[in-house]
Coordinates of C-alpha atoms in Angstrom, one line a residue:
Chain A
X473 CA -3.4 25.2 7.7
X474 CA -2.4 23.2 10.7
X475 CA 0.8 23.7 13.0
X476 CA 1.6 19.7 12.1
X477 CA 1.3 20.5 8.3
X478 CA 4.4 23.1 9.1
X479 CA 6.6 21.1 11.2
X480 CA 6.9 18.5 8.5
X481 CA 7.4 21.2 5.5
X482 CA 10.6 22.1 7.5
X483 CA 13.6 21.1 6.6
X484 CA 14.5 17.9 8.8
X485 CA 17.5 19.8 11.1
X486 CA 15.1 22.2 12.1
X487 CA 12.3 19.4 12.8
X488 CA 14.3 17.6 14.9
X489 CA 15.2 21.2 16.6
X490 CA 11.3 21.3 17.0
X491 CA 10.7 18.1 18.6
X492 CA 13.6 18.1 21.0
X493 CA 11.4 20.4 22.9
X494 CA 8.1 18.6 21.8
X495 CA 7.5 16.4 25.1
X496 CA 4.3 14.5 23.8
X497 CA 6.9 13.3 20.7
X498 CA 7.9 9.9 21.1
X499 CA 11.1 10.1 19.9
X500 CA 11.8 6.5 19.3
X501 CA 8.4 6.4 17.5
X502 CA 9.6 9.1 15.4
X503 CA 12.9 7.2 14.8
X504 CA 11.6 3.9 13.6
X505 CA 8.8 5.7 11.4
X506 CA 11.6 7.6 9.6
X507 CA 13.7 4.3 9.4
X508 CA 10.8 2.8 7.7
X509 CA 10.5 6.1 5.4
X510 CA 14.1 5.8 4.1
X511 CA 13.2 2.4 3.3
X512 CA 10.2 3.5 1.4
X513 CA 12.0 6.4 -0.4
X514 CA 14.0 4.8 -3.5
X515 CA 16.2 2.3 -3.7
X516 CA 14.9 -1.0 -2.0
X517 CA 18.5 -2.8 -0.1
X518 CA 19.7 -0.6 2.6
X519 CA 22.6 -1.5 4.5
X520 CA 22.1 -0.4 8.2
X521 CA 25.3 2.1 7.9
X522 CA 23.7 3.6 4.9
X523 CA 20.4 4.0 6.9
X524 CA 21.7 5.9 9.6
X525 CA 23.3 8.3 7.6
X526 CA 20.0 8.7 5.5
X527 CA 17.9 9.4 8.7
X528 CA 20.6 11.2 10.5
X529 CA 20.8 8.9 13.4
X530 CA 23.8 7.1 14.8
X531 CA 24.6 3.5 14.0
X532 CA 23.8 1.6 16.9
X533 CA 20.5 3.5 18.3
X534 CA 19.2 2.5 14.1
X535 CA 20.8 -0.8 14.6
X536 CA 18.5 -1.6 17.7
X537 CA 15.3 0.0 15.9
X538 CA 16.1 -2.1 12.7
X539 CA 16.6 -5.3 15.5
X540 CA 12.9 -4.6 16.8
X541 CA 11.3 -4.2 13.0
X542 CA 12.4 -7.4 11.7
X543 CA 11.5 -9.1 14.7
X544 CA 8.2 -8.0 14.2
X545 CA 8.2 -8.5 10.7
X546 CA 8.0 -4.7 9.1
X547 CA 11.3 -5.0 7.8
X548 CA 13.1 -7.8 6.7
X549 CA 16.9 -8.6 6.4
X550 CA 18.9 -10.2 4.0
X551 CA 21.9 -12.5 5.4
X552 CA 23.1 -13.1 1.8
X553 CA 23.1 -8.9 0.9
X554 CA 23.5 -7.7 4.8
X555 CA 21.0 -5.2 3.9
X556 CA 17.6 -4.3 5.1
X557 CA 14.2 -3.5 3.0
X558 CA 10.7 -3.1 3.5
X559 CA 9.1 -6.2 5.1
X560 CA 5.5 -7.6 4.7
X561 CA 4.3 -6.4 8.1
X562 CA 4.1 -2.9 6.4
X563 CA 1.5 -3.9 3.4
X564 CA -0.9 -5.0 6.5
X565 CA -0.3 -1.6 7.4
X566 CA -1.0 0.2 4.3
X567 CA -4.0 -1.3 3.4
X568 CA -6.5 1.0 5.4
X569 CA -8.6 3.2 3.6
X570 CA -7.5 6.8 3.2
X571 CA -9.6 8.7 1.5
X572 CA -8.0 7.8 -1.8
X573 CA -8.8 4.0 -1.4
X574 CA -11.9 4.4 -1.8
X575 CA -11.6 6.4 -5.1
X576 CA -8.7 4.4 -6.4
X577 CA -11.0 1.0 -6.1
X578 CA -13.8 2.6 -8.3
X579 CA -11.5 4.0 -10.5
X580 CA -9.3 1.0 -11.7
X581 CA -12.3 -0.1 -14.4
X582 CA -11.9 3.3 -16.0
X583 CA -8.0 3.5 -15.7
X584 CA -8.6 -0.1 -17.7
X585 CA -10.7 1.6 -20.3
X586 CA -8.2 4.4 -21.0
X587 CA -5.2 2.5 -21.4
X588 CA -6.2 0.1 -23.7
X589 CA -8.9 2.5 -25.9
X590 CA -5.5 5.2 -26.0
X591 CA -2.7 2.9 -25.9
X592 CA -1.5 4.9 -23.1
X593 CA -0.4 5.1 -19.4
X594 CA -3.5 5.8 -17.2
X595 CA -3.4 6.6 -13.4
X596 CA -4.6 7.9 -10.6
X597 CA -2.5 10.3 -8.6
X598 CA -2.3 12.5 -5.2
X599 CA -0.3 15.2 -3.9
X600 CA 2.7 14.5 -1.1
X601 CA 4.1 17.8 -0.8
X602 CA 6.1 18.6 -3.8
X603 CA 5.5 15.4 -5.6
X604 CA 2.6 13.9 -7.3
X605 CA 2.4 10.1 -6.5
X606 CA 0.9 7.3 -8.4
X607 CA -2.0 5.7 -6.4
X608 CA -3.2 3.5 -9.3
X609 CA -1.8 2.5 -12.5
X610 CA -2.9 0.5 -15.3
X611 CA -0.6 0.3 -18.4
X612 CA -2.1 -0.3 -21.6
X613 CA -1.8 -4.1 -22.6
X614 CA -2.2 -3.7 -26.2
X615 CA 0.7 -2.1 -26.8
X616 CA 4.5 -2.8 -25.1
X617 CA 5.4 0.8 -24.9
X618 CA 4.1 2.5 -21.3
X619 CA 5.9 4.6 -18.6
X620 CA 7.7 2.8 -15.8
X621 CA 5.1 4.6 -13.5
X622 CA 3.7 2.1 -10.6
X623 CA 1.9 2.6 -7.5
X624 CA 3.9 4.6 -5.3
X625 CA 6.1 6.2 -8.0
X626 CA 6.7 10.0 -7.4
X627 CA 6.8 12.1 -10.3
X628 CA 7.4 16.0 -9.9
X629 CA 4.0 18.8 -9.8
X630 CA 6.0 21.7 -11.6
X631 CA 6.4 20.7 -15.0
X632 CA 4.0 17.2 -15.7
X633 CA 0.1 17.2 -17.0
X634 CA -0.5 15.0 -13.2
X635 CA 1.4 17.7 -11.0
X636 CA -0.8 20.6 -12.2
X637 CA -3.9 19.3 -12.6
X638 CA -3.2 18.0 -8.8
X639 CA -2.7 22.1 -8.5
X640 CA -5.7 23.0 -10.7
X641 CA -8.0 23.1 -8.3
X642 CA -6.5 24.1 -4.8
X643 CA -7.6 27.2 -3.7
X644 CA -5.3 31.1 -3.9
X645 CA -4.2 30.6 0.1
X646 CA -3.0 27.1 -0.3
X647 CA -1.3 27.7 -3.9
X648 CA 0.4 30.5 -2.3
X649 CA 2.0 28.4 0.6
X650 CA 3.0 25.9 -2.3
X651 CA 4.3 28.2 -4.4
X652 CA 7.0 28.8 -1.6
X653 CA 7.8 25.8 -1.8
X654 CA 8.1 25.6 -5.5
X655 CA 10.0 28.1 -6.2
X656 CA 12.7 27.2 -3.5
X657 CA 12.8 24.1 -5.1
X658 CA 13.0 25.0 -8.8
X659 CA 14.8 28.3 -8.0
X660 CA 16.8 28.6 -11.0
X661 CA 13.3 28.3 -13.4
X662 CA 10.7 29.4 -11.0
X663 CA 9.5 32.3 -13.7
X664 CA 9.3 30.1 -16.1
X665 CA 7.6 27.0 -14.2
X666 CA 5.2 29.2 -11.9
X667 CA 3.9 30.4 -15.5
X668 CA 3.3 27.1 -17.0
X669 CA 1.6 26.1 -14.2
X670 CA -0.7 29.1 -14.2
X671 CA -1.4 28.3 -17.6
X672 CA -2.5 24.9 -16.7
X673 CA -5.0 26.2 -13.9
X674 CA -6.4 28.6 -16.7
X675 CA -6.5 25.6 -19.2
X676 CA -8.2 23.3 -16.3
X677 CA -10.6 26.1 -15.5
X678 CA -11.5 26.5 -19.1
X679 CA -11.8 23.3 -20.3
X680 CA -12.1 20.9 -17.1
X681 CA -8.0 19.2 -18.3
X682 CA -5.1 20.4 -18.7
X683 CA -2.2 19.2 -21.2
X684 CA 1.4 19.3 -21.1
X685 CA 3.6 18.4 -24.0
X686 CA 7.2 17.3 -23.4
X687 CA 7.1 17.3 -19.5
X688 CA 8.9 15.7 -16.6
X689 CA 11.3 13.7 -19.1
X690 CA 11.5 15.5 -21.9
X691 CA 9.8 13.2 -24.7
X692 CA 6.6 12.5 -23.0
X693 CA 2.8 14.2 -23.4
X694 CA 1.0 14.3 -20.9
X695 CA -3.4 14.8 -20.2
X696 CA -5.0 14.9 -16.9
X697 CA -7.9 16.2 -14.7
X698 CA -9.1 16.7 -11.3
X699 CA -11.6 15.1 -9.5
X700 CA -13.5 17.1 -7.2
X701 CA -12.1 17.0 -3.6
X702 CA -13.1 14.3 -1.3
X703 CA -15.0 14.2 1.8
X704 CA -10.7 14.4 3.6
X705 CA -10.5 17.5 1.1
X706 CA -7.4 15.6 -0.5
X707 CA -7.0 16.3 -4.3
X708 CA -6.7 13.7 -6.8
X709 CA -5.8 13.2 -10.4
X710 CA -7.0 11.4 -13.6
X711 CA -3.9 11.2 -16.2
X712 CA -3.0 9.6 -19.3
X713 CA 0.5 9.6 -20.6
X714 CA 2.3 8.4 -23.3
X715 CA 5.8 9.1 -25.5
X716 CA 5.4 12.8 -27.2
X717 CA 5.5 10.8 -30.3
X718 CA 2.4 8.7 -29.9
X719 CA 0.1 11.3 -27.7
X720 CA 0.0 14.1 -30.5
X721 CA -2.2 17.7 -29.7
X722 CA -5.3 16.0 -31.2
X723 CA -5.2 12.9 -29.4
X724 CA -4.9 14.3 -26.2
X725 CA -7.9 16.7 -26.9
X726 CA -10.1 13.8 -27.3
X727 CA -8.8 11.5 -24.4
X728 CA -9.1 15.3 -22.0
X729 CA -12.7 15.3 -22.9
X730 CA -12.9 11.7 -21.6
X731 CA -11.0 12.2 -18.5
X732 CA -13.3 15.6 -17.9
X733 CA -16.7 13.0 -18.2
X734 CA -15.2 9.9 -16.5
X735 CA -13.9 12.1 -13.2
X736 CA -17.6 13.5 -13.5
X737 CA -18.7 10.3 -13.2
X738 CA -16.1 8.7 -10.2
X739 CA -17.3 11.9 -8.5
X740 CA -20.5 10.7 -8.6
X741 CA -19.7 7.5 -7.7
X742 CA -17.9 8.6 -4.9
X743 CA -20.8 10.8 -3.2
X744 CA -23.2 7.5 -3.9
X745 CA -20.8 5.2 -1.7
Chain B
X21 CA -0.5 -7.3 22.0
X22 CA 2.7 -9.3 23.3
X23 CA 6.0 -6.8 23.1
X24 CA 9.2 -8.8 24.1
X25 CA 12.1 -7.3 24.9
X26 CA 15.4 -8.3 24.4
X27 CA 16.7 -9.4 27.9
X28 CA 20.5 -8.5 28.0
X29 CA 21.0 -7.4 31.9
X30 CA 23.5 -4.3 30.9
X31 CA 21.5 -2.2 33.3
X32 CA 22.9 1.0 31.9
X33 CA 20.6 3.8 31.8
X34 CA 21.3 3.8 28.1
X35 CA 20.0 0.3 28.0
X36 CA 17.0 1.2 29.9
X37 CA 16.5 4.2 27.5
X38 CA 16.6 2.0 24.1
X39 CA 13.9 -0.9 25.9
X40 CA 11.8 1.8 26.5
X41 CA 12.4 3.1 22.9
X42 CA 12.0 -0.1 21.4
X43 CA 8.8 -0.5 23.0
X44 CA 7.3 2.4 22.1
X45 CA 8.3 1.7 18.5
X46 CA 6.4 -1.6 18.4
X47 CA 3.5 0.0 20.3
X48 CA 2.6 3.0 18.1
X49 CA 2.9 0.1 15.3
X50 CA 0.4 -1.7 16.8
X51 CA -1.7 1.1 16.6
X52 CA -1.8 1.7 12.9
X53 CA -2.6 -2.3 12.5
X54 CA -5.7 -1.4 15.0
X55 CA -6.8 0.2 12.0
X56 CA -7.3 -2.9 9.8
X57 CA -9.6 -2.3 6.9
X58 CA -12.2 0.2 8.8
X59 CA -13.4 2.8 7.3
X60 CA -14.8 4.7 10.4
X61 CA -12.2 6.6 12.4
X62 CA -10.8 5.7 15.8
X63 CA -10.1 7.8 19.0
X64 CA -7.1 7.5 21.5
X65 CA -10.0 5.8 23.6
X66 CA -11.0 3.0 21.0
X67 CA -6.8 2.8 20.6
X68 CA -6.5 2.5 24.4
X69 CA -9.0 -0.3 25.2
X70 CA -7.7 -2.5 21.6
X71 CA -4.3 -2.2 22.3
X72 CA -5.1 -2.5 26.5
X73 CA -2.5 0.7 27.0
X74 CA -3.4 3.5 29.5
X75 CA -4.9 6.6 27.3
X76 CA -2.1 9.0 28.0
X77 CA 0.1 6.2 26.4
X78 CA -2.0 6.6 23.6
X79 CA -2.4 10.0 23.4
X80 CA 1.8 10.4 23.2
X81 CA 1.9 7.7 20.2
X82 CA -0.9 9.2 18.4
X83 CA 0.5 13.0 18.8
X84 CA 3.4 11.5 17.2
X85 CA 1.8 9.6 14.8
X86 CA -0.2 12.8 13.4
X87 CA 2.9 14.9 13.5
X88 CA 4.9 12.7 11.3
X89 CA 2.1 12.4 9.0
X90 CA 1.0 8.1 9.5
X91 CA -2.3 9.7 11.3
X92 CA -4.6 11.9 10.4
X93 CA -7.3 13.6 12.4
X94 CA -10.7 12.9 11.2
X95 CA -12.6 15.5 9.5
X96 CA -16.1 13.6 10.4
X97 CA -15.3 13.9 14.3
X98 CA -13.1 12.8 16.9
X99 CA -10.4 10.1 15.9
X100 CA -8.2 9.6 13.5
X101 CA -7.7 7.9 10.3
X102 CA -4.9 6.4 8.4
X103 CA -2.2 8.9 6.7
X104 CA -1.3 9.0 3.1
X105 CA 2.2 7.6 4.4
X106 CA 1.0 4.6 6.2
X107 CA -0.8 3.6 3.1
X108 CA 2.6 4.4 0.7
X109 CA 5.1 2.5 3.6
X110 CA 2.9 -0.5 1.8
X111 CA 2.6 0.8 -2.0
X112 CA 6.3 0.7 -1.2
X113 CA 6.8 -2.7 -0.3
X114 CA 4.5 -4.4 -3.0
X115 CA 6.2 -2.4 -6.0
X116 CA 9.5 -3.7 -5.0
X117 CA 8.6 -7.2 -4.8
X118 CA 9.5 -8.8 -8.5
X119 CA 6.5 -11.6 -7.5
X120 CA 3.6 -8.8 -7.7
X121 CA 4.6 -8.2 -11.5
X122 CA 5.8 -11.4 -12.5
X123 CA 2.4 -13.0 -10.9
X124 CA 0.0 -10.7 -12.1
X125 CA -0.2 -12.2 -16.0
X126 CA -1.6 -15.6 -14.9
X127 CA -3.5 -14.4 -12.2
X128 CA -5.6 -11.7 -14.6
X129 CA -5.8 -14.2 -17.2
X130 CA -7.7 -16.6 -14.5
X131 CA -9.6 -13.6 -13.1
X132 CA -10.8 -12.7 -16.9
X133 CA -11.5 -16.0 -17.8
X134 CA -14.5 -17.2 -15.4
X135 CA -14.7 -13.4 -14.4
X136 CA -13.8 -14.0 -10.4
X137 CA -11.2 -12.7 -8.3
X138 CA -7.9 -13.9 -7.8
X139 CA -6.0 -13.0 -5.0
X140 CA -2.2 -14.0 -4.0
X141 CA -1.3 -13.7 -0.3
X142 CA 1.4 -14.1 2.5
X143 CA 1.3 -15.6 6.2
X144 CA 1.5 -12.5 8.0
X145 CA 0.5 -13.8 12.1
X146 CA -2.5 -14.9 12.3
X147 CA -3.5 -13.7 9.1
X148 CA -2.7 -14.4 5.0
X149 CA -2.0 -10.3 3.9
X150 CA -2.8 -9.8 0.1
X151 CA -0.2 -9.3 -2.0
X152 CA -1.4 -9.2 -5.5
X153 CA -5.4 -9.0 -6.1
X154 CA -6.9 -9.6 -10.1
X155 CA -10.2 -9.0 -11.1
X156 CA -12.5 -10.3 -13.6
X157 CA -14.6 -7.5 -15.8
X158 CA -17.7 -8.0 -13.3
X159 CA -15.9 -8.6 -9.8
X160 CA -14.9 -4.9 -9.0
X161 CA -17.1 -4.2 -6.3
X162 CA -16.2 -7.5 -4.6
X163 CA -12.7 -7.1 -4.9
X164 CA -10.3 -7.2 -1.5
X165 CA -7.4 -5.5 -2.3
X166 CA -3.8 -5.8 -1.8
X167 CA -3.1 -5.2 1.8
X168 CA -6.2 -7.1 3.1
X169 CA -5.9 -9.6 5.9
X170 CA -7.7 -12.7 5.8
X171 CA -7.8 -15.0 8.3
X172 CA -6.2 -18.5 8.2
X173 CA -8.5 -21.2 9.3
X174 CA -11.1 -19.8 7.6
X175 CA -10.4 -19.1 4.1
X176 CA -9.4 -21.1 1.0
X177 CA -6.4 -19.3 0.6
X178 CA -5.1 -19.6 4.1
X179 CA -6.4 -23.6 4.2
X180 CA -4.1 -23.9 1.0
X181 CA -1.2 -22.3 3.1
X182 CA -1.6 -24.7 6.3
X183 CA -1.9 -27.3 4.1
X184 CA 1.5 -27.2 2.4
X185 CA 3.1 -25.5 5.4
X186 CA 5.4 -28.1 7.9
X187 CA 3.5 -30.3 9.4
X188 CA 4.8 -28.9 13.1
X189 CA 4.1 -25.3 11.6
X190 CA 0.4 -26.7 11.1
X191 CA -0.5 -28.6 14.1
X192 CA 0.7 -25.7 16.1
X193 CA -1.4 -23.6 14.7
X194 CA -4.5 -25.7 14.9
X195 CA -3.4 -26.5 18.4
X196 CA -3.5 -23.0 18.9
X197 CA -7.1 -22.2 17.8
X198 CA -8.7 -25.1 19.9
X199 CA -7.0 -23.4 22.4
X200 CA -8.3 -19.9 22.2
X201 CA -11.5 -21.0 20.7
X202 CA -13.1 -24.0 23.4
X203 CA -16.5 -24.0 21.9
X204 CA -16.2 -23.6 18.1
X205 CA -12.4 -24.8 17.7
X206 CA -13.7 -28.2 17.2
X207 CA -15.7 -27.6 14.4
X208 CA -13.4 -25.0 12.7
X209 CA -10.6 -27.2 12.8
X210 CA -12.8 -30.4 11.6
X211 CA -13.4 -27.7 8.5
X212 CA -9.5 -27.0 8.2
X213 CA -8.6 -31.3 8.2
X214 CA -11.5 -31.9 5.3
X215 CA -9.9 -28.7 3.5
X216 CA -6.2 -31.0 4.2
X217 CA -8.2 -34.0 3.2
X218 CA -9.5 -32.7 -0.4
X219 CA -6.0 -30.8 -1.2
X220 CA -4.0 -34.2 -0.7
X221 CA -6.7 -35.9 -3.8
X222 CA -6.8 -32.3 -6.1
X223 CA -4.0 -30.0 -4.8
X224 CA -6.4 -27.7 -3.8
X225 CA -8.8 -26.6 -1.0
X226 CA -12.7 -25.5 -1.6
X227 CA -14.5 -22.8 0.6
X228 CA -18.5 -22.4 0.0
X229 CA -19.7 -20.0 2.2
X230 CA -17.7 -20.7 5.2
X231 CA -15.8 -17.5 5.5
X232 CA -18.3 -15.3 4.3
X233 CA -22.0 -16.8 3.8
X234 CA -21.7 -15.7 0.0
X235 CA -18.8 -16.2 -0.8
X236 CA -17.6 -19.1 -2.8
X237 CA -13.5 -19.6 -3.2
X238 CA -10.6 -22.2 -3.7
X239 CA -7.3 -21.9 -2.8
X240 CA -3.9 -23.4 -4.3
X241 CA -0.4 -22.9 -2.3
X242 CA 2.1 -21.4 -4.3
X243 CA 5.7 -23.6 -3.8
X244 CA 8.5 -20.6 -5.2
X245 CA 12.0 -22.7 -3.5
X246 CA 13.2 -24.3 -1.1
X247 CA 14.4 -21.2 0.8
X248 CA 11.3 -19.2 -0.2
X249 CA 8.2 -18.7 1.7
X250 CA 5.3 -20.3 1.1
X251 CA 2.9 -18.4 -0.6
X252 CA -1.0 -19.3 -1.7
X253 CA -3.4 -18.1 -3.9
X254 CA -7.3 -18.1 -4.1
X255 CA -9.7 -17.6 -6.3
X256 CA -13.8 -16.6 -5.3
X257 CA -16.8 -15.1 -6.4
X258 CA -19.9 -13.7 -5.0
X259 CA -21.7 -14.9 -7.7
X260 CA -23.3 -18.0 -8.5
X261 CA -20.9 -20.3 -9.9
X262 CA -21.8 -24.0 -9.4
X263 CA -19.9 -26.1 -6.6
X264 CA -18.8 -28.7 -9.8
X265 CA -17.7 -25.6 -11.9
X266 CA -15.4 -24.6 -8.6
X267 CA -14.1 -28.2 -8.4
X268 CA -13.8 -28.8 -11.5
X269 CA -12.5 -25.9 -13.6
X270 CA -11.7 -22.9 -11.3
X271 CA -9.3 -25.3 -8.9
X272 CA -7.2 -27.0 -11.1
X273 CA -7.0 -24.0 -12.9
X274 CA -5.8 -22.3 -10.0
X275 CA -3.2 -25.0 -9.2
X276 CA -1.8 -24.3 -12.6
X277 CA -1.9 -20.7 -12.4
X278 CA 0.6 -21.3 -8.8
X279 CA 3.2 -23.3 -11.7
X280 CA 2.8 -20.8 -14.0
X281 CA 4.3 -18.4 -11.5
X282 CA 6.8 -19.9 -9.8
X283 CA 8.1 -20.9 -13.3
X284 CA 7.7 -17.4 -14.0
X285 CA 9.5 -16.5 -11.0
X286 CA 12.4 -19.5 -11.6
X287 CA 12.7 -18.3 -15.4
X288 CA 13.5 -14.5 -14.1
X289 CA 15.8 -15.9 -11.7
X290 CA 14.4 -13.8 -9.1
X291 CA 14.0 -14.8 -5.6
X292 CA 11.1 -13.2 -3.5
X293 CA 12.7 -10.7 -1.6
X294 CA 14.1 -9.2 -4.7
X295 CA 17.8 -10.3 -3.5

């Protein structure tokens, strides 16, 4: 694992402890990319006092960062709500291809084909730290009921069908280095979780899916799969989800055996392109 | 690259300090746009020589970049590619837009219907930026995706912007391409007055094969309010679908896929920043 990896795993006081000493860090840099993080995190309106205290920063040094990103259009302001969100010079931005994009272009046919053959919410997900993150959604359109999952929603790895299959397939030395994470995390169930997440890698192993039945929120079933790493080693995520009550045992037997053929098939896709 | 600064003479060091900052903020910015749609990396040389910075520059806007995870170093050789958070900084901006949901309906229903692509997109500099893209059953390995920058004078989509934009808004920017452009400005903005020309008769502007030799498109601006930026959608295909088919089903369809959504847009009473 790198020395970069580790600096952002720690917690932000001791970061910022770090890169006081770092000369080749450019703070303000650092400052405006963490601004535009905050913005990114949850809610969308900001107000610039609320910002500083999210990023740690005082008021004026975020109010002049904040001046220079809506000037150059990566955040935009509201006079009527006096409060800052996410501009359109930031989708320019995210466009590039990481190694997802290309995987999450190819997959969107298939996503299509799962959620309206299974009534169900189909996506393609990655791993950002602790959190497994929605890179491509498709909701089924046959039926009104779906999971208010879009691109960019986070959803936890301990505990939801996505999370572990994102874990299925890392290898012992990388688990291991998660796991601390994990369990500082969950501390109060880590027993518990760290089992049902073994549980999953054994199911995975065995049967190329893994299952999880009232995860995450409590009344929803979950089925997903790993595709093989990519060429950037990143680990993604075929899932289907649904309410427990519409995603019964047998149901998602039959759409796990579809998810272990179709992320054969991306994967070959994928090595083709 | 053109970084201004904000030119209050305080002449504080603190002052000093911030420019600096600011500058640096907007320049290792800069450097994640140099990344556009490739899908080859780039090293702190390529950076240095697009962005006409000295390479130690670089090299300090990079290291941060890495650390802070909006970089990442290339696993197939020197350079760097984009980082899972550059890409989500993006996810993040689209899912919070009420447009790219409220849009989406009439856009697939197009897309599905003469099985094209439908794309809507935003004046972002020089460029329109993707904001929502639909695809027909067939279209998927044509498809530009969200996030994709397209450039004005040359597309349907950005025509169809120009076109409804303020007339002063327009002739600057025509003004400007003759400018940077001595030999084929002429000709390029000849292209962009007959696009004017056939959107005052239909509402619409046609592209065959002037943007890219095989691609076919029109292009429709989308009017959401008075205070509301002007927004326009297009709609192309590789494939061959007859100039009269373009003109005379896939445009006007277009122009009443733009309705649909600002009515869908006016009946949720959302504006589209969300405020």
């Amino acid at each position: 694992m790198e020395p970069r990896q580790e600096l952002r795993d720690v917690a932000p006081d001791d970061a910022a402890a770090l890169r006081k000493q770092d000369r080749k860090f450019v703070v303000a840099l650092g400052r405006g990319l963490s601004i535009l993080e905050a913005l990114a995190a949850g809610e969308t309106w900001l107000a610039s006092g609320t910002l500083a205290a999210r990023v740690g920063l005082p008021r004026p040094t975020v109010s002049r960062l904040l001046q220079s990103l809506v000037q150059d259009g990566y955040v935009h302001y509201s006079e009527r709500r006096r409060q800052y969100r996410l501009g359109l010079g930031v989708v320019a931005l995210g466009q590039t291809a990481t190694g997802a994009s290309g995987a999450a272009q190819l997959v969107q046919p298939y996503l299509r084909y799962l959620a309206d053959t299974f009534n169900v919410h189909a996506s393609l997900a990655g791993r950002d730290r602790l959190d497994a993150v929605q890179i491509e959604v498709c909701h089924s359109t046959t039926t009104l009921m779906t999971l208010q999952l879009d691109v960019g929603s986070r959803i936890p790895l301990a505990g939801t069908a996505t999370g572990h299959a994102l874990l299925a397939t890392l290898p012992e030395e990388e688990l291991e280095l998660l796991y601390g994470h994990l369990s500082r995390r969950h501390a109060k169930h880590w027993h518990e979780i760290r089992a049902r997440i073994e549980e999953a890698r054994a199911e995975h192993a065995a049967r190329g899916y893994t299952t999880s039945r009232h995860g995450w929120m409590t009344d929803i079933n979950g089925v997903a799969a790993a595709l093989p790493r990519d060429r950037d080693g990143a680990v993604l995520a075929l899932s289907c989800g649904a309410p427990a009550r519409h995603l019964p045992r047998a149901k998602m037997e039959v759409i796990g055996q579809e998810l272990k053929r179709i992320s054969a098939e991306i994967a070959a896709g994928l090595a083709d392109s | 690259m053109r970084i201004t600064i904000a030119g209050r003479a305080r002449g504080d060091a603190q002052q000093g300090e911030d420019e600096v900052g600011v500058v640096s903020l907007a320049r290792g910015l800069e450097l994640m746009r140099a990344f556009g749609t490739r899908e080859t990396p780039l090293a702190n040389k390529d950076l240095a020589e697009r962005a006409r910075l000295p390479k130690p520059t670089v090299a300090r806007l990079t290291y941060t970049l890495v650390e802070t995870g909006f970089l990442s170093v290339s696993a197939e050789g020197p350079g760097y590619r984009p980082g899972e958070k550059m890409r989500r900084l993006g996810a993040a901006c689209l899912a919070s837009l009420p447009l790219t949901s409220l849009a989406r309906p009439a856009m697939q229903r197009l897309a599905d219907r003469f099985d094209i692509s439908v794309a809507l997109g935003a004046p972002d500099r020089e460029s329109m930026v993707y904001l929502v893209d639909c695809c027909g059953p067939g279209t998927v390995a044509m498809r530009l995706r969200a996030g994709t920058s397209v450039p004005l004078t040359e597309t349907a989509m950005g025509r169809a912007y120009l076109w409804a934009a303020a007339p002063e808004l327009r002739e600057r920017r025509l003004a400007e391409i003759l400018a940077a452009d001595p030999e084929g400005g002429e000709a390029r903005v000849a292209n962009c007055r007959a696009g004017f020309a056939e959107a005052d008769r239909t509402g619409f502007v046609s592209s065959f094969g002037q943007w890219l030799r095989h691609v076919s498109a029109v292009g429709a601006p989308v009017w959401l309010g008075p205070d509301e930026p002007l927004l326009a959608l297009n709609a192309g295909t590789s494939r061959r679908i007859s100039e009269a088919t373009f003109r005379g089903e896939v445009g006007p369809a277009l122009v009443e896929v733009a309705a649909e959504i600002a009515s869908a847009m006016g009946a949720a009473g959302q504006t589209f920043w969300g405020e």
